[in-house]
Amino acid sequence: MGNSVGDDRQGGKPDIDVARMYVKAGEGSLEQKNYKNAITFLTKGLEMQRKLCKRNDLSLVNTCTKLGVAYQGLGDLPQALEFYKKALRKAERKHHHEKISGLYGAIGYIYEKQNKLDKAKEKYNQGLQEARANLGPQSLVIGNISYQAGMLYIKLENYKKAMKYLQEALYVLVKCYGEGHSTVGDCYNLMGLANFKQGKANSMPCFQ
């Protein structure tokens, strides 16, 4: 890595500003979908943060989460799951409800990709329970997890349950994004599919 980001200072003693620079570099690599570089930078930043921050500091939650995203982008689902779980444990100790909810959703998605569908459903439900209890009905976290759960139940051909989740997702997504957003359109189309499969083809027009 050399001096491209920054070096530890004072005889190898870690410096919080340098740790932030590594994390920032990792975030930039994530945006560019350069997941290997992101992992390199974020891992170095996390190592320094662990020496400098309290064990449940939110910076550790954020960096572990980003490492989960990077490993997920590489297709390394076990490593992604490990880092999401680490982030969740730290977020739970901080009682940070938005991060807890979102991490349950991320863990559920990994389980879904691993075809561990019962675990995926469990984590989606835990995320929604956490969010509904603490974040309010218009939280985007609720919209995102409900959308994920709705897609899962479409795959499972449980269209009635899919509609339940997709309706909740649609309410939140429209509030957050507006009717013209692509995710809102996708939600309308999934609801149209679910209705069609239940013999209600004319009850929910698809988004154009």
Short mmCIF file of C-alpha atoms in Angstrom, two decimals:
data_model
loop_
_atom_site.label_atom_id
_atom_site.label_comp_id
_atom_site.label_asym_id
_atom_site.label_seq_id
_atom_site.Cartn_x
_atom_site.Cartn_y
_atom_site.Cartn_z
CA MET A 1 0.00 0.00 0.00
CA GLY A 2 2.89 2.36 0.72
CA ASN A 3 1.99 6.03 1.02
CA SER A 4 -0.90 5.97 -1.45
CA VAL A 5 -3.36 6.45 1.41
CA GLY A 6 -1.27 7.17 4.46
CA ASP A 7 1.06 5.52 6.94
CA ASP A 8 0.69 4.83 10.62
CA ARG A 9 2.41 7.58 12.58
CA GLN A 10 4.85 7.82 15.43
CA GLY A 11 6.68 4.53 15.19
CA GLY A 12 3.77 2.45 13.93
CA LYS A 13 1.20 3.82 16.35
CA PRO A 14 -2.17 4.00 14.54
CA ASP A 15 -3.71 7.39 13.80
CA ILE A 16 -7.48 7.94 13.57
CA ASP A 17 -7.16 10.26 10.56
CA VAL A 18 -5.18 7.66 8.66
CA ALA A 19 -7.78 5.02 9.58
CA ARG A 20 -10.48 7.29 8.12
CA MET A 21 -8.44 7.70 4.95
CA TYR A 22 -8.24 3.94 4.49
CA VAL A 23 -11.99 3.61 5.02
CA LYS A 24 -12.67 6.47 2.57
CA ALA A 25 -10.47 4.79 -0.01
CA GLY A 26 -12.42 1.58 0.56
CA GLU A 27 -15.71 3.41 0.08
CA GLY A 28 -14.43 4.86 -3.19
CA SER A 29 -13.43 1.40 -4.41
CA LEU A 30 -16.87 0.08 -3.43
CA GLU A 31 -18.56 2.78 -5.52
CA GLN A 32 -16.40 1.71 -8.47
CA LYS A 33 -17.24 -1.96 -7.78
CA ASN A 34 -13.55 -2.68 -7.31
CA TYR A 35 -14.27 -5.09 -4.50
CA LYS A 36 -10.77 -6.48 -4.04
CA ASN A 37 -9.29 -3.02 -3.50
CA ALA A 38 -12.22 -2.14 -1.25
CA ILE A 39 -11.48 -5.15 0.94
CA THR A 40 -7.78 -4.26 1.13
CA PHE A 41 -8.43 -0.67 2.20
CA LEU A 42 -11.35 -1.44 4.53
CA THR A 43 -9.49 -4.27 6.24
CA LYS A 44 -6.57 -1.95 6.99
CA GLY A 45 -8.94 0.74 8.21
CA LEU A 46 -10.76 -1.75 10.44
CA GLU A 47 -7.50 -3.00 11.95
CA MET A 48 -6.62 0.57 12.94
CA GLN A 49 -10.12 1.40 14.18
CA ARG A 50 -10.05 -1.63 16.48
CA LYS A 51 -6.95 -0.22 18.17
CA LEU A 52 -8.31 3.31 18.39
CA CYS A 53 -12.05 3.03 18.99
CA LYS A 54 -14.27 1.52 21.65
CA ARG A 55 -15.33 -2.00 20.71
CA ASN A 56 -18.90 -1.00 19.82
CA ASP A 57 -18.12 2.34 18.17
CA LEU A 58 -20.39 3.04 15.20
CA SER A 59 -17.36 3.45 12.94
CA LEU A 60 -16.66 -0.26 13.50
CA VAL A 61 -20.28 -1.09 12.66
CA ASN A 62 -20.04 0.89 9.43
CA THR A 63 -16.70 -0.57 8.34
CA CYS A 64 -17.78 -4.15 9.07
CA THR A 65 -20.96 -3.52 7.09
CA LYS A 66 -18.99 -2.18 4.13
CA LEU A 67 -16.70 -5.20 4.25
CA GLY A 68 -19.81 -7.36 4.11
CA VAL A 69 -20.95 -5.46 1.01
CA ALA A 70 -17.53 -5.88 -0.61
CA TYR A 71 -17.37 -9.63 0.02
CA GLN A 72 -20.95 -9.95 -1.21
CA GLY A 73 -19.94 -8.13 -4.39
CA LEU A 74 -17.13 -10.64 -4.89
CA GLY A 75 -19.56 -13.51 -4.39
CA ASP A 76 -17.91 -14.64 -1.15
CA LEU A 77 -21.16 -15.11 0.76
CA PRO A 78 -19.70 -16.79 3.89
CA GLN A 79 -17.31 -13.87 4.46
CA ALA A 80 -20.06 -11.36 3.74
CA LEU A 81 -22.26 -13.10 6.31
CA GLU A 82 -19.45 -13.07 8.88
CA PHE A 83 -18.95 -9.33 8.59
CA TYR A 84 -22.67 -8.54 8.60
CA LYS A 85 -23.01 -10.57 11.79
CA LYS A 86 -20.07 -8.74 13.39
CA ALA A 87 -21.65 -5.42 12.48
CA LEU A 88 -25.02 -6.58 13.86
CA ARG A 89 -23.55 -7.58 17.23
CA LYS A 90 -21.92 -4.18 17.60
CA ALA A 91 -25.04 -2.32 16.45
CA GLU A 92 -27.16 -4.25 18.97
CA ARG A 93 -24.86 -3.20 21.80
CA LYS A 94 -25.33 0.43 20.68
CA HIS A 95 -29.11 -0.03 20.31
CA HIS A 96 -28.90 1.55 16.84
CA HIS A 97 -32.27 0.41 15.53
CA GLU A 98 -31.89 1.52 11.91
CA LYS A 99 -28.58 -0.30 11.50
CA ILE A 100 -29.87 -3.37 13.34
CA SER A 101 -32.91 -3.57 11.04
CA GLY A 102 -30.88 -3.06 7.89
CA LEU A 103 -28.32 -5.68 8.91
CA TYR A 104 -31.04 -8.25 9.56
CA GLY A 105 -32.19 -7.56 6.02
CA ALA A 106 -28.66 -7.96 4.64
CA ILE A 107 -28.17 -11.23 6.54
CA GLY A 108 -31.53 -12.47 5.31
CA TYR A 109 -30.52 -11.73 1.73
CA ILE A 110 -27.29 -13.72 2.12
CA TYR A 111 -29.25 -16.67 3.51
CA GLU A 112 -31.64 -16.38 0.58
CA LYS A 113 -28.71 -16.47 -1.88
CA GLN A 114 -27.41 -19.55 -0.04
CA ASN A 115 -30.86 -21.15 -0.47
CA LYS A 116 -31.36 -21.22 3.32
CA LEU A 117 -34.86 -19.90 2.88
CA ASP A 118 -36.22 -20.53 6.39
CA LYS A 119 -33.31 -18.56 7.83
CA ALA A 120 -33.88 -15.82 5.25
CA LYS A 121 -37.53 -15.51 6.25
CA GLU A 122 -36.57 -15.42 9.93
CA LYS A 123 -34.07 -12.60 9.43
CA TYR A 124 -36.40 -10.56 7.23
CA ASN A 125 -39.06 -10.84 9.92
CA GLN A 126 -36.61 -9.86 12.66
CA GLY A 127 -35.55 -6.83 10.65
CA LEU A 128 -39.14 -5.77 10.07
CA GLN A 129 -40.10 -6.25 13.72
CA GLU A 130 -37.15 -4.13 14.81
CA ALA A 131 -37.95 -1.41 12.30
CA ARG A 132 -41.70 -1.33 12.91
CA ALA A 133 -41.18 -1.07 16.66
CA ASN A 134 -38.56 1.67 16.55
CA LEU A 135 -38.40 3.54 13.23
CA GLY A 136 -41.96 4.39 12.25
CA PRO A 137 -44.13 3.13 9.36
CA GLN A 138 -42.45 5.23 6.65
CA SER A 139 -38.87 4.10 7.28
CA LEU A 140 -37.07 3.16 4.06
CA VAL A 141 -35.62 0.14 5.90
CA ILE A 142 -39.16 -1.24 6.16
CA GLY A 143 -39.71 -0.63 2.46
CA ASN A 144 -36.50 -2.35 1.47
CA ILE A 145 -36.91 -5.44 3.67
CA SER A 146 -40.60 -5.82 2.79
CA TYR A 147 -39.62 -5.68 -0.89
CA GLN A 148 -36.97 -8.37 -0.36
CA ALA A 149 -39.44 -10.55 1.55
CA GLY A 150 -42.07 -10.06 -1.14
CA MET A 151 -39.65 -11.22 -3.84
CA LEU A 152 -38.75 -14.25 -1.74
CA TYR A 153 -42.39 -15.28 -1.38
CA ILE A 154 -42.90 -14.80 -5.13
CA LYS A 155 -40.10 -17.34 -5.65
CA LEU A 156 -41.77 -19.65 -3.14
CA GLU A 157 -45.07 -19.24 -5.04
CA ASN A 158 -46.80 -18.02 -1.89
CA TYR A 159 -48.46 -15.15 -3.71
CA LYS A 160 -50.87 -14.16 -0.95
CA LYS A 161 -48.01 -13.63 1.50
CA ALA A 162 -45.94 -11.92 -1.20
CA MET A 163 -48.75 -9.39 -1.69
CA LYS A 164 -48.82 -8.63 2.03
CA TYR A 165 -45.14 -7.67 2.01
CA LEU A 166 -45.22 -5.92 -1.36
CA GLN A 167 -48.15 -3.72 -0.31
CA GLU A 168 -46.21 -2.57 2.73
CA ALA A 169 -43.12 -2.04 0.57
CA LEU A 170 -45.08 -0.03 -2.00
CA TYR A 171 -46.54 2.30 0.63
CA VAL A 172 -43.07 3.15 1.97
CA LEU A 173 -41.28 3.29 -1.39
CA VAL A 174 -43.83 5.72 -2.85
CA LYS A 175 -43.51 7.92 0.25
CA CYS A 176 -39.70 7.90 0.02
CA TYR A 177 -39.10 7.93 -3.73
CA GLY A 178 -42.30 9.02 -5.49
CA GLU A 179 -44.36 7.15 -8.08
CA GLY A 180 -41.82 7.52 -10.89
CA HIS A 181 -38.94 5.66 -9.24
CA SER A 182 -37.76 2.43 -10.87
CA THR A 183 -38.03 0.44 -7.61
CA VAL A 184 -41.64 1.55 -7.23
CA GLY A 185 -42.23 0.35 -10.79
CA ASP A 186 -40.64 -3.00 -9.99
CA CYS A 187 -42.87 -3.32 -6.94
CA TYR A 188 -46.01 -2.63 -9.00
CA ASN A 189 -44.92 -5.27 -11.51
CA LEU A 190 -44.29 -7.87 -8.80
CA MET A 191 -47.72 -7.14 -7.34
CA GLY A 192 -49.22 -7.54 -10.80
CA LEU A 193 -47.50 -10.91 -11.14
CA ALA A 194 -48.70 -12.03 -7.69
CA ASN A 195 -52.27 -11.02 -8.53
CA PHE A 196 -52.12 -12.75 -11.90
CA LYS A 197 -50.93 -15.97 -10.25
CA GLN A 198 -53.89 -15.73 -7.87
CA GLY A 199 -56.33 -15.24 -10.75
CA LYS A 200 -56.72 -11.50 -10.16
CA ALA A 201 -55.18 -10.30 -13.39
CA ASN A 202 -57.24 -7.10 -13.63
CA SER A 203 -57.01 -5.94 -10.03
CA MET A 204 -53.48 -4.48 -10.07
CA PRO A 205 -52.24 -2.68 -13.18
CA CYS A 206 -48.53 -3.04 -13.86
CA PHE A 207 -46.32 0.03 -13.83
CA GLN A 208 -45.34 1.29 -17.27
#
